[in-house]
PDB file of C-alpha atoms in Angstrom:
ATOM      1  CA  MET A 223      74.271  18.719  10.863  1.00 70.00           C
ATOM      2  CA  PRO A 224      71.939  18.566   7.801  1.00 79.00           C
ATOM      3  CA  ALA A 225      71.142  15.064   6.543  1.00 88.00           C
ATOM      4  CA  PRO A 226      72.785  13.921   3.345  1.00 95.00           C
ATOM      5  CA  ILE A 227      70.636  13.972   0.306  1.00 97.00           C
ATOM      6  CA  ALA A 228      70.216  11.085  -2.209  1.00 97.00           C
ATOM      7  CA  ALA A 229      68.518  11.413  -5.485  1.00 98.00           C
ATOM      8  CA  ILE A 230      66.303   9.171  -7.549  1.00 98.00           C
ATOM      9  CA  ILE A 231      65.560  10.099 -11.175  1.00 98.00           C
ATOM     10  CA  LEU A 232      62.136   8.991 -12.397  1.00 96.00           C
ATOM     11  CA  ALA A 233      62.636   7.714 -15.959  1.00 95.00           C
ATOM     12  CA  ALA A 234      60.048   4.977 -16.477  1.00 93.00           C
ATOM     13  CA  GLY A 235      57.574   6.879 -18.606  1.00 90.00           C
ATOM     14  CA  ARG A 236      56.525   5.598 -22.064  1.00 87.00           C
ATOM     15  CA  GLY A 237      57.044   8.964 -23.927  1.00 86.00           C
ATOM     16  CA  SER A 238      53.757   8.263 -25.748  1.00 87.00           C
ATOM     17  CA  ARG A 239      53.054  11.920 -26.816  1.00 89.00           C
ATOM     18  CA  LEU A 240      56.544  12.049 -28.432  1.00 89.00           C
ATOM     19  CA  GLY A 241      55.990   8.922 -30.534  1.00 88.00           C
ATOM     20  CA  GLY A 242      57.087   6.353 -27.858  1.00 88.00           C
ATOM     21  CA  ARG A 243      60.616   7.429 -27.134  1.00 91.00           C
ATOM     22  CA  ALA A 244      62.819   7.234 -24.118  1.00 94.00           C
ATOM     23  CA  LYS A 245      62.825  10.905 -23.286  1.00 95.00           C
ATOM     24  CA  PRO A 246      65.984  10.729 -20.986  1.00 96.00           C
ATOM     25  CA  ALA A 247      67.875   9.525 -24.070  1.00 97.00           C
ATOM     26  CA  LEU A 248      67.466  12.845 -25.871  1.00 96.00           C
ATOM     27  CA  ARG A 249      70.887  14.409 -26.475  1.00 97.00           C
ATOM     28  CA  ILE A 250      71.991  17.992 -26.099  1.00 97.00           C
ATOM     29  CA  ASP A 251      75.371  18.291 -28.032  1.00 97.00           C
ATOM     30  CA  GLY A 252      75.779  14.612 -27.785  1.00 96.00           C
ATOM     31  CA  VAL A 253      75.134  14.163 -24.066  1.00 97.00           C
ATOM     32  CA  SER A 254      71.795  12.497 -22.913  1.00 97.00           C
ATOM     33  CA  LEU A 255      69.397  14.126 -20.490  1.00 97.00           C
ATOM     34  CA  LEU A 256      70.042  11.270 -18.038  1.00 97.00           C
ATOM     35  CA  GLU A 257      73.736  11.801 -18.049  1.00 97.00           C
ATOM     36  CA  ARG A 258      73.327  15.602 -17.793  1.00 97.00           C
ATOM     37  CA  LEU A 259      71.064  15.241 -14.782  1.00 97.00           C
ATOM     38  CA  ALA A 260      73.394  12.768 -12.998  1.00 97.00           C
ATOM     39  CA  ARG A 261      76.283  15.185 -13.577  1.00 97.00           C
ATOM     40  CA  SER A 262      74.361  18.246 -12.376  1.00 98.00           C
ATOM     41  CA  LEU A 263      73.194  16.331  -9.188  1.00 98.00           C
ATOM     42  CA  ARG A 264      76.632  15.346  -8.260  1.00 97.00           C
ATOM     43  CA  GLU A 265      77.974  18.781  -8.998  1.00 97.00           C
ATOM     44  CA  ALA A 266      75.414  20.134  -6.557  1.00 97.00           C
ATOM     45  CA  GLY A 267      76.612  17.734  -3.790  1.00 96.00           C
ATOM     46  CA  VAL A 268      73.729  15.161  -4.155  1.00 97.00           C
ATOM     47  CA  ALA A 269      74.734  11.493  -3.859  1.00 94.00           C
ATOM     48  CA  PRO A 270      74.120   8.642  -4.236  1.00 96.00           C
ATOM     49  CA  VAL A 271      72.091   9.003  -7.563  1.00 97.00           C
ATOM     50  CA  ARG A 272      69.816   6.182  -8.889  1.00 97.00           C
ATOM     51  CA  VAL A 273      67.180   6.020 -11.561  1.00 97.00           C
ATOM     52  CA  VAL A 274      63.939   4.092 -12.036  1.00 97.00           C
ATOM     53  CA  ILE A 275      63.855   2.556 -15.479  1.00 96.00           C
ATOM     54  CA  GLY A 276      60.810   1.034 -17.174  1.00 92.00           C
ATOM     55  CA  PRO A 277      59.997   0.067 -20.717  1.00 88.00           C
ATOM     56  CA  TYR A 278      63.123   1.416 -22.431  1.00 92.00           C
ATOM     57  CA  ALA A 279      65.774  -0.419 -20.367  1.00 93.00           C
ATOM     58  CA  ASP A 280      67.686  -1.401 -23.471  1.00 93.00           C
ATOM     59  CA  VAL A 281      68.290   2.241 -24.265  1.00 95.00           C
ATOM     60  CA  LEU A 282      68.480   3.672 -20.706  1.00 95.00           C
ATOM     61  CA  ALA A 283      70.464   1.020 -18.761  1.00 95.00           C
ATOM     62  CA  PRO A 284      73.748   1.694 -20.884  1.00 96.00           C
ATOM     63  CA  LEU A 285      73.325   5.477 -20.369  1.00 96.00           C
ATOM     64  CA  ALA A 286      72.823   4.809 -16.511  1.00 96.00           C
ATOM     65  CA  GLN A 287      75.987   2.703 -16.542  1.00 96.00           C
ATOM     66  CA  ARG A 288      77.894   5.441 -18.524  1.00 95.00           C
ATOM     67  CA  ALA A 289      76.692   8.007 -15.852  1.00 96.00           C
ATOM     68  CA  ALA A 290      77.645   5.623 -13.016  1.00 95.00           C
ATOM     69  CA  ILE A 291      74.152   5.521 -11.554  1.00 96.00           C
ATOM     70  CA  THR A 292      72.284   2.539 -10.276  1.00 94.00           C
ATOM     71  CA  PRO A 293      69.192   1.473 -12.252  1.00 95.00           C
ATOM     72  CA  LEU A 294      66.010   0.448 -10.391  1.00 95.00           C
ATOM     73  CA  ALA A 295      63.688  -1.684 -12.555  1.00 92.00           C
ATOM     74  CA  GLN A 296      60.008  -0.767 -12.830  1.00 90.00           C
ATOM     75  CA  ALA A 297      58.684  -4.090 -14.075  1.00 84.00           C
ATOM     76  CA  ARG A 298      55.026  -3.050 -14.466  1.00 80.00           C
ATOM     77  CA  PRO A 299      54.368  -2.376 -18.160  1.00 75.00           C
ATOM     78  CA  ASP A 300      51.419  -0.154 -17.242  1.00 79.00           C
ATOM     79  CA  ALA A 301      53.218   1.734 -14.571  1.00 81.00           C
ATOM     80  CA  THR A 302      52.226   5.286 -13.773  1.00 85.00           C
ATOM     81  CA  LEU A 303      54.235   8.190 -12.295  1.00 86.00           C
ATOM     82  CA  ALA A 304      52.763   7.382  -8.959  1.00 84.00           C
ATOM     83  CA  ASP A 305      53.834   3.805  -9.274  1.00 86.00           C
ATOM     84  CA  SER A 306      57.480   4.885  -9.926  1.00 90.00           C
ATOM     85  CA  GLN A 307      57.266   7.209  -7.041  1.00 90.00           C
ATOM     86  CA  ARG A 308      56.313   4.492  -4.774  1.00 89.00           C
ATOM     87  CA  LEU A 309      59.055   2.230  -6.086  1.00 91.00           C
ATOM     88  CA  ALA A 310      61.482   5.054  -5.468  1.00 94.00           C
ATOM     89  CA  LEU A 311      60.259   5.516  -1.945  1.00 92.00           C
ATOM     90  CA  ARG A 312      60.465   1.912  -1.073  1.00 91.00           C
ATOM     91  CA  GLU A 313      63.964   1.519  -2.431  1.00 94.00           C
ATOM     92  CA  HIS A 314      65.120   4.797  -0.656  1.00 95.00           C
ATOM     93  CA  ALA A 315      63.553   3.654   2.668  1.00 92.00           C
ATOM     94  CA  ARG A 316      65.476   0.342   2.237  1.00 93.00           C
ATOM     95  CA  ALA A 317      68.854   1.601   1.114  1.00 94.00           C
ATOM     96  CA  HIS A 318      69.216   5.120   2.546  1.00 95.00           C
ATOM     97  CA  PRO A 319      66.745   5.706   5.271  1.00 93.00           C
ATOM     98  CA  ASP A 320      68.789   8.469   6.992  1.00 95.00           C
ATOM     99  CA  HIS A 321      69.142  10.475   3.736  1.00 96.00           C
ATOM    100  CA  ASP A 322      66.752  13.218   2.684  1.00 97.00           C
ATOM    101  CA  LEU A 323      65.331  12.289  -0.812  1.00 97.00           C
ATOM    102  CA  LEU A 324      65.273  14.297  -3.946  1.00 98.00           C
ATOM    103  CA  LEU A 325      62.837  13.021  -6.534  1.00 97.00           C
ATOM    104  CA  VAL A 326      63.757  14.181 -10.032  1.00 97.00           C
ATOM    105  CA  LEU A 327      61.717  13.884 -13.262  1.00 96.00           C
ATOM    106  CA  ALA A 328      64.009  12.718 -16.066  1.00 96.00           C
ATOM    107  CA  ASP A 329      62.766  15.078 -18.687  1.00 96.00           C
ATOM    108  CA  LEU A 330      63.652  18.368 -16.856  1.00 97.00           C
ATOM    109  CA  ALA A 331      65.817  19.250 -19.723  1.00 96.00           C
ATOM    110  CA  LEU A 332      67.169  22.544 -18.366  1.00 97.00           C
ATOM    111  CA  LEU A 333      67.775  21.567 -14.750  1.00 97.00           C
ATOM    112  CA  ASP A 334      71.438  22.214 -13.927  1.00 97.00           C
ATOM    113  CA  ALA A 335      73.602  22.225 -10.975  1.00 98.00           C
ATOM    114  CA  SER A 336      72.846  25.848 -10.221  1.00 98.00           C
ATOM    115  CA  ALA A 337      69.114  25.317 -10.009  1.00 98.00           C
ATOM    116  CA  ILE A 338      69.560  22.233  -7.815  1.00 98.00           C
ATOM    117  CA  ALA A 339      71.927  24.228  -5.587  1.00 98.00           C
ATOM    118  CA  ASP A 340      69.396  27.003  -5.133  1.00 97.00           C
ATOM    119  CA  LEU A 341      66.763  24.281  -4.197  1.00 97.00           C
ATOM    120  CA  LEU A 342      69.188  22.880  -1.625  1.00 97.00           C
ATOM    121  CA  ALA A 343      69.909  26.293  -0.257  1.00 97.00           C
ATOM    122  CA  GLN A 344      66.239  26.932   0.251  1.00 97.00           C
ATOM    123  CA  TRP A 345      65.931  23.560   1.909  1.00 96.00           C
ATOM    124  CA  ARG A 346      68.625  24.369   4.496  1.00 95.00           C
ATOM    125  CA  ALA A 347      66.747  27.574   5.260  1.00 94.00           C
ATOM    126  CA  CYS A 348      63.426  25.715   5.990  1.00 92.00           C
ATOM    127  CA  ALA A 349      62.224  25.407   9.508  1.00 89.00           C
ATOM    128  CA  PRO A 350      63.105  22.210  11.413  1.00 89.00           C
ATOM    129  CA  GLY A 351      60.545  19.547  10.848  1.00 89.00           C
ATOM    130  CA  THR A 352      59.546  20.636   7.316  1.00 92.00           C
ATOM    131  CA  ASP A 353      58.419  17.659   5.352  1.00 92.00           C
ATOM    132  CA  SER A 354      59.047  18.717   1.841  1.00 94.00           C
ATOM    133  CA  LEU A 355      60.111  21.503  -0.462  1.00 94.00           C
ATOM    134  CA  ARG A 356      59.357  22.168  -4.143  1.00 94.00           C
ATOM    135  CA  PRO A 357      59.892  25.120  -6.369  1.00 96.00           C
ATOM    136  CA  ARG A 358      56.847  27.246  -7.573  1.00 95.00           C
ATOM    137  CA  ILE A 359      56.957  29.377 -10.756  1.00 96.00           C
ATOM    138  CA  ASP A 360      54.208  31.860 -11.478  1.00 95.00           C
ATOM    139  CA  GLY A 361      52.048  30.060  -9.057  1.00 91.00           C
ATOM    140  CA  ALA A 362      52.579  26.632 -10.709  1.00 91.00           C
ATOM    141  CA  PRO A 363      54.256  23.715  -8.826  1.00 91.00           C
ATOM    142  CA  GLY A 364      57.627  22.714 -10.150  1.00 94.00           C
ATOM    143  CA  HIS A 365      60.129  19.982  -9.772  1.00 96.00           C
ATOM    144  CA  PRO A 366      62.285  18.415  -8.189  1.00 97.00           C
ATOM    145  CA  LEU A 367      60.584  17.488  -5.043  1.00 96.00           C
ATOM    146  CA  LEU A 368      62.716  17.289  -1.874  1.00 96.00           C
ATOM    147  CA  LEU A 369      61.564  15.139   1.143  1.00 95.00           C
ATOM    148  CA  SER A 370      63.132  14.910   4.531  1.00 94.00           C
ATOM    149  CA  ALA A 371      64.238  11.453   5.518  1.00 94.00           C
ATOM    150  CA  ALA A 372      61.481  11.173   8.008  1.00 91.00           C
ATOM    151  CA  ALA A 373      58.901  12.348   5.427  1.00 90.00           C
ATOM    152  CA  ALA A 374      60.180   9.948   2.821  1.00 91.00           C
ATOM    153  CA  ARG A 375      59.768   7.068   5.322  1.00 89.00           C
ATOM    154  CA  ALA A 376      56.273   8.274   6.145  1.00 85.00           C
ATOM    155  CA  ALA A 377      55.364   8.508   2.457  1.00 84.00           C
ATOM    156  CA  ASP A 378      56.621   4.992   1.908  1.00 81.00           C
ATOM    157  CA  ALA A 379      54.051   3.826   4.433  1.00 81.00           C
ATOM    158  CA  LEU A 380      51.144   5.469   2.635  1.00 77.00           C
ATOM    159  CA  PRO A 381      48.210   3.231   1.904  1.00 75.00           C
ATOM    160  CA  ALA A 382      47.874   1.654  -1.556  1.00 71.00           C
ATOM    161  CA  GLY A 383      46.237   4.035  -3.952  1.00 65.00           C
ATOM    162  CA  VAL A 384      47.469   7.194  -2.044  1.00 67.00           C
ATOM    163  CA  GLY A 385      50.094   9.087  -4.247  1.00 67.00           C
ATOM    164  CA  LEU A 386      52.401  11.838  -3.338  1.00 76.00           C
ATOM    165  CA  ARG A 387      50.165  14.404  -4.942  1.00 72.00           C
ATOM    166  CA  GLN A 388      47.368  13.738  -2.268  1.00 69.00           C
ATOM    167  CA  TRP A 389      49.910  13.557   0.561  1.00 71.00           C
ATOM    168  CA  LEU A 390      51.536  16.827  -0.494  1.00 74.00           C
ATOM    169  CA  ASP A 391      48.242  18.671   0.487  1.00 66.00           C
ATOM    170  CA  PRO A 392      49.718  21.474   2.763  1.00 60.00           C
ATOM    171  CA  ARG A 393      47.009  20.674   5.291  1.00 57.00           C
ATOM    172  CA  SER A 394      48.452  17.258   5.940  1.00 56.00           C
ATOM    173  CA  GLY A 395      52.052  18.227   6.958  1.00 61.00           C
ATOM    174  CA  ARG A 396      54.631  20.983   6.655  1.00 85.00           C
ATOM    175  CA  HIS A 397      55.171  21.276   2.934  1.00 88.00           C
ATOM    176  CA  ALA A 398      57.122  24.288   1.847  1.00 90.00           C
ATOM    177  CA  VAL A 399      57.538  25.943  -1.540  1.00 91.00           C
ATOM    178  CA  PHE A 400      59.846  28.639  -2.728  1.00 92.00           C
ATOM    179  CA  ASP A 401      58.953  31.069  -5.488  1.00 96.00           C
ATOM    180  CA  SER A 402      61.356  31.294  -8.336  1.00 97.00           C
ATOM    181  CA  ALA A 403      61.598  32.763 -11.764  1.00 96.00           C
ATOM    182  CA  ASN A 404      63.846  29.897 -12.974  1.00 97.00           C
ATOM    183  CA  ARG A 405      61.924  28.014 -15.598  1.00 95.00           C
ATOM    184  CA  ALA A 406      64.268  25.104 -15.421  1.00 97.00           C
ATOM    185  CA  TYR A 407      62.035  23.867 -12.672  1.00 98.00           C
ATOM    186  CA  ILE A 408      59.003  23.498 -15.104  1.00 96.00           C
ATOM    187  CA  THR A 409      60.604  23.000 -18.536  1.00 95.00           C
ATOM    188  CA  ASP A 410      59.832  19.341 -19.176  1.00 94.00           C
ATOM    189  CA  LEU A 411      59.407  17.363 -22.417  1.00 94.00           C
ATOM    190  CA  ASP A 412      56.085  15.905 -23.101  1.00 93.00           C
ATOM    191  CA  THR A 413      55.120  16.879 -26.699  1.00 95.00           C
ATOM    192  CA  PRO A 414      56.563  17.751 -29.993  1.00 95.00           C
ATOM    193  CA  ALA A 415      55.868  21.425 -29.218  1.00 96.00           C
ATOM    194  CA  ASP A 416      57.931  21.007 -26.027  1.00 96.00           C
ATOM    195  CA  LEU A 417      60.756  19.597 -28.137  1.00 96.00           C
ATOM    196  CA  ALA A 418      60.624  22.385 -30.662  1.00 96.00           C
ATOM    197  CA  ALA A 419      60.620  24.897 -27.872  1.00 96.00           C
ATOM    198  CA  LEU A 420      63.619  23.363 -26.272  1.00 96.00           C
ATOM    199  CA  ARG A 421      65.602  23.389 -29.651  1.00 96.00           C
ATOM    200  CA  ASP A 422      64.773  27.080 -30.006  1.00 96.00           C
ATOM    201  CA  ALA A 423      65.833  27.771 -26.500  1.00 94.00           C
ATOM    202  CA  LEU A 424      69.125  26.003 -26.729  1.00 96.00           C
ATOM    203  CA  ALA A 425      70.182  27.009 -30.259  1.00 95.00           C
ATOM    204  CA  PRO A 426      72.783  26.639 -31.634  1.00 96.00           C
ATOM    205  CA  ALA A 427      73.263  23.618 -29.482  1.00 96.00           C
ATOM    206  CA  ARG A 428      72.368  20.323 -31.235  1.00 96.00           C
ATOM    207  CA  VAL A 429      69.274  18.549 -29.771  1.00 96.00           C
ATOM    208  CA  ASP A 430      68.584  15.210 -31.258  1.00 96.00           C
ATOM    209  CA  TRP A 431      67.642  11.613 -30.606  1.00 95.00           C
ATOM    210  CA  PRO A 432      70.235   8.753 -30.636  1.00 93.00           C
ATOM    211  CA  PRO A 433      69.743   6.299 -33.548  1.00 87.00           C
ATOM    212  CA  GLU A 434      68.565   3.494 -31.182  1.00 70.00           C
ATOM    213  CA  THR A 435      65.461   5.431 -30.224  1.00 65.00           C
ATOM    214  CA  ALA A 436      64.168   5.772 -33.727  1.00 55.00           C
TER     215      ALA A 436
END
């Protein structure tokens, strides 16, 4: 019987290259990226869903409440992605140690239930004892990252200063990839050029910021 899968969305970035905005609040036809991700995860059978929130809690906490997902506070104002990963691992080990863990970047604007389901199907086909799985597109690593329950517990015990990037070295464990042409796994939102490309890709859908992020 496969382990259940919980998800933690990493949404504590500062969005500096987008002018200091809460990227998960970006709306597609009126629905925020955070809410869209939560809905897609549930549609793919992933639950529970939680979210790490940092400097834009005033904007993102109401969206998390609307999406019925539990916020995890990243209190460090200078927190890096690695810091949020470690917080997610710690909270997962505390609350759901027997669940596999899906770590999801909050700005994966095109990630939908179908792409998540494809990742889960690949995970179920992995050899027993596989530590992790991530998609790979044109040779580039993508997201989300799936960790087995045992691997998530092991990663939570990593020494200070050792992030998942180092731990995912294929020489240090059984870390699998699956090759895909689905660019939803690498379409994130870092720069104004990324935002313009997203608007082009989704036209005529409306892609805009809520007034409170201005």
